Amino acid sequence: MPRVEAWELVKEFLFPGRSEHRAIPPLDGGLTPNDELDAVATAIDGLTEPEDVCLDERGDLYVSTADRVVRVSGPDFRHSEVLATLPGPAGALEPGPDGLLVGVAGTGLMRVGRDGAAELVTAADESGVPIHCPTDVALAGDGTIYLTDGSTRHHGRDWVRDLMEQNARGRLLRHDPRSGRTTVLAGGLAYASGVSLTPGQDALVVCEAWAHRVRRYPLAGGAGRTLRENLPGYPGRINPAPGGYWLAMFALRTQLVEFVLTQRDYVEEMMRTIEPDYWIRPALRGLDSGLEPLQGGQIRKLGVIKPWAPPRSYGLVARLDEEGYVVSSMHSRGGGRRHGVTSARQCGSRLFIAVHGGDQVLVTGAGEA
C-alpha cells in the first residue's frame, strides 16, 4: 500500500469522520427515491444524447446534441430541424437578444443566430488560457455573460477522466461583450459544472461536480460561501425556478466509486489498461454489456436490476430553495431508463428535462416535482 494511502487510513482510524467528504448521505427528505422521471408521459424522441434545452420567445425549443443545435417546433414539438452544426460537441445553451449562446467543447463560447449562422464569442480568458470545457452559461440583464469552464485539462466525453484524476482545474468566468474581455472570477474548482444568477442578479450560484457541492459567489466581490455540500450525486447544470433552482444531477455517487478514487495506484492502472466505458465509474447510461462493472447488489437474477441497487447510472432532477436545500426531486432509479439528466429548465409552467442517457427531452408540469 502506498505511504500516502496508509497514512490516510491511520488518520481515519484515529480521527473518525475525518474523511466525511467520502461519506455519501442517504437519499431521504426531498431526495427520497421515486419513479417520477419514468412516469413522465410526454417525451420528445429522436434526439441523440441531448445535453441542454432552452425555449425562445416564440415557443421554439432548442436542443444541443452531438455537434449540432436542433430547433424543435410546432404543435407538441413534432417538427425538428438542424439549426447549426458546430466545430465541436455542443453543450450549454442560453437564449439572448442577439441569438443563442452555445458552449462548444474544444472551442469556447459561440453565438448562433436565428438563421443558423455561428460566430465565436470567446475562446480564452484575458491571459490566453483556452476555454475548452464550457459547461454552463448564464446571461445577466446588462448583457454580461457568466460561464463555467469545467476543466483546463479535459473536455467533452473526457469528463470521467477528469474525475478519475481528481482534478480541480475548473473556473468561473465573466465575459464583458462591451470590452470583449473574459476574466476569471474563481479558479481551482473541482469541475465547475453549472452556473445561475440569483433572482436579484447580485450573486452567482455555481456547482462543483467533483466536490459534490453548490456555492454562492457575490458579484460585488468577496469570498464565496457554500450553499449545499456533500450532495449524494454529481451536480451539473443549474437553472432558475420560482423560489429557487432546478438542479440536474447527471449521476449518483456510490461507495464503490468513492473507494476506488482513494486507491490511486489502482486508478492509474485501470486508466492505462482498460477502455473508459468499462472503468469503475459513474456513467450517463447503462451499456447492457457483460463487461460492464456491476455495483454491489445490482443484479438480482436473470439480469433484472433492482430499482434500489447502487447504480452505475441514474436519473435525478432536484428542486432547491434559495439556500440550497432540496425541497423535492424526480428520479429514474436503477431499473429505469431515463438516466444521465444533464439539464432541467423551467419555461412558464412547463419543465423541460434533457435525458442524455435516454435520448429524450421530457416535458412535464413544473409543479409536479
Coordinates of C-alpha atoms in Angstrom, one line a residue:
M1 CA 0.0 0.0 0.0
P2 CA 1.4 3.4 -0.9
R3 CA 2.6 5.5 2.0
V4 CA 0.0 8.3 1.4
E5 CA -2.9 5.9 1.4
A6 CA -1.6 4.1 4.5
W7 CA -1.4 7.5 6.3
E8 CA -4.9 8.4 5.4
L9 CA -6.2 5.1 6.9
V10 CA -4.3 5.8 10.1
K11 CA -5.8 9.3 10.3
E12 CA -9.3 7.9 9.7
F13 CA -8.8 5.3 12.5
L14 CA -7.5 7.9 14.9
F15 CA -10.0 10.6 13.9
P16 CA -13.2 9.0 12.8
G17 CA -15.2 11.2 10.4
R18 CA -12.1 13.0 9.1
S19 CA -13.0 11.7 5.6
E20 CA -16.6 12.8 5.7
H21 CA -16.2 14.1 2.1
R22 CA -16.3 10.4 1.1
A23 CA -19.3 9.5 3.2
I24 CA -22.3 9.6 0.9
P25 CA -25.5 10.9 2.5
P26 CA -28.7 8.8 2.2
L27 CA -31.4 9.7 -0.3
D28 CA -34.1 11.0 2.0
G29 CA -36.2 14.1 2.7
G30 CA -36.6 16.0 -0.6
L31 CA -34.3 13.4 -2.3
T32 CA -36.4 10.3 -1.4
P33 CA -36.3 8.0 -4.4
N34 CA -39.3 7.7 -6.7
D35 CA -40.1 6.9 -10.3
E36 CA -41.4 10.3 -11.4
L37 CA -39.0 10.7 -14.3
D38 CA -40.0 7.3 -15.8
A39 CA -43.7 8.3 -15.3
V40 CA -43.5 11.4 -17.4
A41 CA -45.7 10.8 -20.4
T42 CA -44.6 13.5 -22.8
A43 CA -41.2 13.0 -24.4
I44 CA -39.5 14.3 -27.5
D45 CA -37.7 11.4 -29.0
G46 CA -35.1 11.1 -31.8
L47 CA -32.6 13.3 -30.1
T48 CA -29.3 11.6 -29.6
E49 CA -27.7 12.2 -26.2
P50 CA -29.3 15.7 -25.6
E51 CA -27.2 18.0 -23.5
D52 CA -29.1 21.2 -22.8
V53 CA -32.5 22.7 -23.7
C54 CA -34.0 26.2 -23.9
L55 CA -37.1 28.0 -25.3
D56 CA -37.2 31.2 -27.2
E57 CA -39.8 33.9 -27.1
R58 CA -41.7 32.3 -30.0
G59 CA -42.0 29.0 -28.1
D60 CA -39.5 27.1 -30.2
L61 CA -37.3 24.6 -28.3
Y62 CA -33.6 24.4 -28.9
V63 CA -31.6 21.3 -28.0
S64 CA -27.9 20.7 -28.1
T65 CA -27.0 17.2 -29.3
A66 CA -23.6 16.0 -30.6
D67 CA -22.1 18.8 -32.6
R68 CA -25.5 20.3 -33.5
V69 CA -28.2 22.7 -32.2
V70 CA -31.6 21.4 -33.2
R71 CA -34.7 23.5 -33.3
V72 CA -37.9 21.7 -32.4
S73 CA -41.2 23.5 -33.1
G74 CA -44.9 23.1 -33.9
P75 CA -47.7 21.5 -32.0
D76 CA -46.4 19.1 -29.5
F77 CA -42.9 19.8 -30.8
R78 CA -43.3 17.4 -33.7
H79 CA -41.1 19.2 -36.2
S80 CA -37.3 19.3 -35.8
E81 CA -34.5 20.8 -38.0
V82 CA -30.8 21.3 -37.5
L83 CA -30.3 24.9 -36.8
A84 CA -26.4 24.8 -36.8
T85 CA -23.6 22.4 -37.0
L86 CA -20.6 23.5 -34.8
P87 CA -16.9 22.7 -34.7
G88 CA -17.2 20.5 -31.6
P89 CA -19.7 18.9 -29.2
A90 CA -22.4 21.4 -28.3
G91 CA -23.4 21.7 -24.6
A92 CA -24.7 24.6 -22.6
L93 CA -27.4 26.8 -24.2
E94 CA -28.7 30.3 -23.2
P95 CA -31.1 32.4 -25.2
G96 CA -30.2 36.1 -25.7
P97 CA -31.4 39.1 -27.7
D98 CA -28.7 38.6 -30.3
G99 CA -29.0 34.9 -30.7
L100 CA -28.4 31.6 -28.8
L101 CA -25.2 31.3 -26.7
V102 CA -23.7 27.8 -27.1
G103 CA -20.8 26.3 -25.2
V104 CA -18.8 24.2 -27.6
A105 CA -16.2 21.7 -26.2
G106 CA -12.7 22.3 -27.6
T107 CA -13.7 25.7 -29.0
G108 CA -15.3 28.1 -26.4
L109 CA -18.5 30.1 -26.3
M110 CA -20.3 30.7 -29.6
R111 CA -23.4 32.6 -30.7
V112 CA -25.9 31.1 -33.1
G113 CA -28.4 33.4 -34.9
R114 CA -31.9 32.5 -35.8
D115 CA -30.7 31.8 -39.4
G116 CA -28.1 29.3 -38.1
A117 CA -25.1 31.5 -38.6
A118 CA -22.5 30.9 -35.9
E119 CA -19.8 33.2 -34.6
L120 CA -17.2 32.9 -31.8
V121 CA -17.9 35.0 -28.7
T122 CA -14.8 34.0 -26.6
A123 CA -12.2 31.2 -26.8
A124 CA -9.9 32.1 -24.0
D125 CA -9.6 34.3 -20.9
E126 CA -7.6 37.5 -21.0
S127 CA -4.4 35.7 -20.0
G128 CA -4.8 33.4 -23.0
V129 CA -5.9 30.2 -21.2
P130 CA -8.3 28.4 -23.6
I131 CA -11.9 27.8 -22.7
H132 CA -12.1 24.2 -23.8
C133 CA -14.7 22.8 -21.4
P134 CA -17.6 25.3 -21.3
T135 CA -20.2 23.5 -19.2
D136 CA -22.9 26.2 -18.4
V137 CA -23.7 29.8 -19.2
A138 CA -25.9 32.5 -17.7
L139 CA -26.8 35.9 -19.2
A140 CA -27.3 38.9 -16.9
G141 CA -29.8 41.7 -17.7
D142 CA -27.0 44.1 -18.6
G143 CA -25.6 41.7 -21.2
T144 CA -22.8 40.3 -19.1
I145 CA -22.1 36.6 -19.7
Y146 CA -21.1 34.3 -16.9
L147 CA -19.9 30.8 -17.7
T148 CA -18.3 27.8 -16.1
D149 CA -15.2 26.1 -17.6
G150 CA -15.2 22.5 -16.2
S151 CA -11.5 21.8 -16.6
T152 CA -8.5 23.2 -18.3
R153 CA -7.2 19.7 -18.8
H154 CA -10.1 17.6 -20.2
H155 CA -13.3 18.4 -22.1
G156 CA -16.2 16.6 -23.8
R157 CA -16.5 12.9 -23.1
D158 CA -13.3 13.0 -21.1
W159 CA -15.1 14.4 -18.1
V160 CA -14.8 10.9 -16.5
R161 CA -11.0 11.1 -16.9
D162 CA -11.1 14.4 -15.1
L163 CA -13.0 12.7 -12.2
M164 CA -10.6 9.8 -12.0
E165 CA -7.6 12.1 -11.9
Q166 CA -9.4 14.1 -9.1
N167 CA -8.6 17.4 -10.8
A168 CA -9.6 20.8 -9.5
R169 CA -8.9 22.8 -12.7
G170 CA -12.4 24.4 -13.2
R171 CA -13.1 28.1 -13.5
L172 CA -15.9 30.6 -13.2
L173 CA -15.6 33.2 -15.9
R174 CA -17.1 36.6 -16.8
H175 CA -17.3 37.9 -20.4
D176 CA -18.0 41.6 -21.0
P177 CA -19.4 41.9 -24.5
R178 CA -18.6 45.7 -24.5
S179 CA -14.9 45.3 -23.9
G180 CA -14.6 41.8 -25.2
R181 CA -12.6 40.8 -22.1
T182 CA -13.1 37.4 -20.4
T183 CA -11.9 37.4 -16.8
V184 CA -11.6 34.7 -14.2
L185 CA -13.8 35.2 -11.1
A186 CA -12.8 32.0 -9.4
G187 CA -10.3 29.2 -10.1
G188 CA -9.3 25.8 -8.7
L189 CA -12.9 24.5 -8.9
A190 CA -13.5 20.7 -8.8
Y191 CA -15.1 20.5 -12.3
A192 CA -17.3 23.7 -12.4
S193 CA -20.4 22.2 -14.0
G194 CA -23.2 24.8 -13.6
V195 CA -23.9 28.5 -13.1
S196 CA -27.1 30.5 -12.5
L197 CA -27.8 34.1 -11.4
T198 CA -29.7 34.6 -8.2
P199 CA -33.1 36.2 -8.5
G200 CA -31.7 39.7 -7.6
Q201 CA -28.8 39.1 -10.0
D202 CA -26.4 40.1 -7.2
A203 CA -24.7 36.8 -7.0
L204 CA -23.9 33.6 -8.9
V205 CA -24.8 30.0 -7.8
V206 CA -22.1 27.6 -9.0
C207 CA -21.9 23.8 -9.0
E208 CA -18.7 21.8 -8.4
A209 CA -19.3 18.2 -9.5
W210 CA -16.3 16.5 -8.1
A211 CA -16.6 18.4 -4.8
H212 CA -20.4 17.5 -4.7
R213 CA -21.4 21.0 -3.7
V214 CA -23.2 24.2 -4.7
R215 CA -21.6 27.6 -3.8
R216 CA -22.7 31.2 -4.0
Y217 CA -20.4 33.9 -5.2
P218 CA -21.4 37.6 -4.7
L219 CA -20.9 39.8 -7.7
A220 CA -19.8 42.7 -5.5
G221 CA -16.7 40.7 -4.6
G222 CA -15.5 38.8 -1.6
A223 CA -15.3 35.1 -0.8
G224 CA -18.0 32.7 -1.9
R225 CA -19.9 30.6 0.6
T226 CA -21.2 27.0 0.4
L227 CA -25.0 26.7 -0.1
R228 CA -25.1 22.9 -0.1
E229 CA -22.3 20.4 0.3
N230 CA -21.8 16.6 0.3
L231 CA -24.6 16.0 -2.2
P232 CA -25.3 12.3 -2.9
G233 CA -24.8 12.9 -6.7
Y234 CA -22.7 14.9 -9.1
P235 CA -24.4 18.3 -9.6
G236 CA -24.5 19.6 -13.2
R237 CA -26.3 22.4 -14.8
I238 CA -28.5 24.6 -12.6
N239 CA -31.3 26.9 -13.7
P240 CA -33.7 29.3 -12.1
A241 CA -37.0 28.1 -10.6
P242 CA -39.6 30.2 -8.6
G243 CA -38.2 30.5 -5.2
G244 CA -35.0 28.6 -6.0
Y245 CA -33.3 26.5 -8.7
W246 CA -33.6 23.3 -10.8
L247 CA -30.5 21.2 -10.4
A248 CA -29.6 18.3 -12.8
M249 CA -27.5 15.6 -11.1
F250 CA -26.0 13.6 -14.0
A251 CA -25.1 10.6 -11.8
L252 CA -25.2 9.3 -8.3
R253 CA -22.2 8.7 -6.1
T254 CA -21.6 5.1 -5.0
Q255 CA -19.5 3.7 -2.2
L256 CA -17.6 1.6 -4.7
V257 CA -16.5 4.6 -6.9
E258 CA -15.7 6.6 -3.8
F259 CA -13.5 3.8 -2.5
V260 CA -11.8 3.3 -5.9
L261 CA -11.0 7.1 -6.1
T262 CA -8.8 6.7 -3.0
Q263 CA -6.8 3.9 -4.5
R264 CA -4.5 5.9 -6.8
D265 CA -2.3 3.1 -8.0
Y266 CA -5.4 1.0 -8.9
V267 CA -6.9 4.0 -10.7
E268 CA -3.8 4.7 -12.7
E269 CA -3.5 1.0 -13.8
M270 CA -7.2 0.9 -14.6
M271 CA -7.0 4.0 -16.8
R272 CA -3.9 2.7 -18.5
T273 CA -5.1 -0.8 -19.4
I274 CA -9.0 -0.7 -19.7
E275 CA -11.3 1.1 -22.1
P276 CA -13.1 4.1 -20.3
D277 CA -16.5 2.5 -20.8
Y278 CA -15.5 -0.4 -18.5
W279 CA -13.9 1.6 -15.7
I280 CA -15.4 1.5 -12.3
R281 CA -17.0 4.9 -12.7
P282 CA -20.3 6.8 -12.9
A283 CA -22.0 6.8 -16.3
L284 CA -24.8 8.6 -18.1
R285 CA -26.4 5.3 -19.3
G286 CA -26.0 1.5 -18.9
L287 CA -24.2 -0.4 -21.5
D288 CA -26.2 -3.6 -21.3
S289 CA -22.9 -5.4 -21.6
G290 CA -21.5 -8.3 -19.7
L291 CA -18.2 -6.4 -19.5
E292 CA -19.8 -3.5 -17.6
P293 CA -18.7 -3.4 -13.9
L294 CA -21.5 -4.0 -11.5
Q295 CA -22.2 -2.1 -8.3
G296 CA -22.8 -4.2 -5.2
G297 CA -26.1 -5.9 -5.3
Q298 CA -27.1 -4.6 -8.7
I299 CA -28.2 -7.8 -10.3
R300 CA -30.9 -9.8 -8.7
K301 CA -31.3 -12.8 -11.1
L302 CA -31.8 -13.3 -14.8
G303 CA -30.3 -9.8 -15.4
V304 CA -33.0 -7.9 -13.6
I305 CA -31.7 -4.8 -11.9
K306 CA -33.1 -3.9 -8.5
P307 CA -34.6 -0.4 -8.5
W308 CA -32.9 0.3 -5.2
A309 CA -29.5 -1.2 -6.2
P310 CA -26.4 1.1 -6.1
P311 CA -26.5 2.4 -9.7
R312 CA -23.8 2.9 -12.2
S313 CA -26.2 5.3 -14.0
Y314 CA -29.2 7.1 -12.6
G315 CA -31.7 9.9 -13.4
L316 CA -32.2 12.7 -10.9
V317 CA -33.5 16.3 -11.0
A318 CA -33.7 18.2 -7.7
R319 CA -35.5 21.4 -6.9
L320 CA -33.6 23.6 -4.5
D321 CA -34.8 26.6 -2.5
E322 CA -32.7 29.8 -2.5
E323 CA -30.5 28.5 0.3
G324 CA -29.7 25.3 -1.5
Y325 CA -31.9 22.9 0.4
V326 CA -33.6 20.2 -1.7
V327 CA -37.4 20.5 -1.4
S328 CA -38.4 17.9 -4.0
S329 CA -36.9 15.7 -6.7
M330 CA -37.7 13.4 -9.7
H331 CA -35.9 10.1 -10.1
S332 CA -35.2 7.3 -12.6
R333 CA -33.8 4.5 -10.4
G334 CA -31.5 1.6 -11.1
G335 CA -34.1 -0.3 -13.1
G336 CA -35.2 2.8 -15.1
R337 CA -34.1 4.0 -18.5
R338 CA -34.2 7.8 -18.1
H339 CA -30.6 8.2 -16.8
G340 CA -28.0 10.8 -17.2
V341 CA -30.0 14.0 -16.8
T342 CA -27.9 16.9 -18.0
S343 CA -30.3 19.8 -17.8
A344 CA -33.7 20.8 -16.4
R345 CA -35.1 24.2 -17.4
Q346 CA -38.4 25.8 -16.5
C347 CA -40.3 27.8 -19.1
G348 CA -43.6 29.1 -17.9
S349 CA -45.5 26.3 -16.3
R350 CA -43.5 23.6 -18.1
L351 CA -40.3 21.9 -17.2
F352 CA -38.0 20.6 -20.0
I353 CA -35.6 17.9 -19.0
A354 CA -32.7 16.7 -21.2
V355 CA -32.1 13.0 -20.6
H356 CA -28.7 12.3 -22.2
G357 CA -28.7 8.6 -21.4
G358 CA -32.3 8.1 -22.6
D359 CA -32.0 10.1 -25.9
Q360 CA -35.1 12.1 -24.9
V361 CA -36.3 15.5 -23.8
L362 CA -39.1 15.2 -21.3
V363 CA -41.8 17.8 -20.9
T364 CA -43.8 17.9 -17.7
G365 CA -45.5 20.4 -15.4
A366 CA -43.1 22.4 -13.4
G367 CA -45.2 22.0 -10.3
E368 CA -45.1 18.2 -10.4
A369 CA -41.6 17.7 -9.0

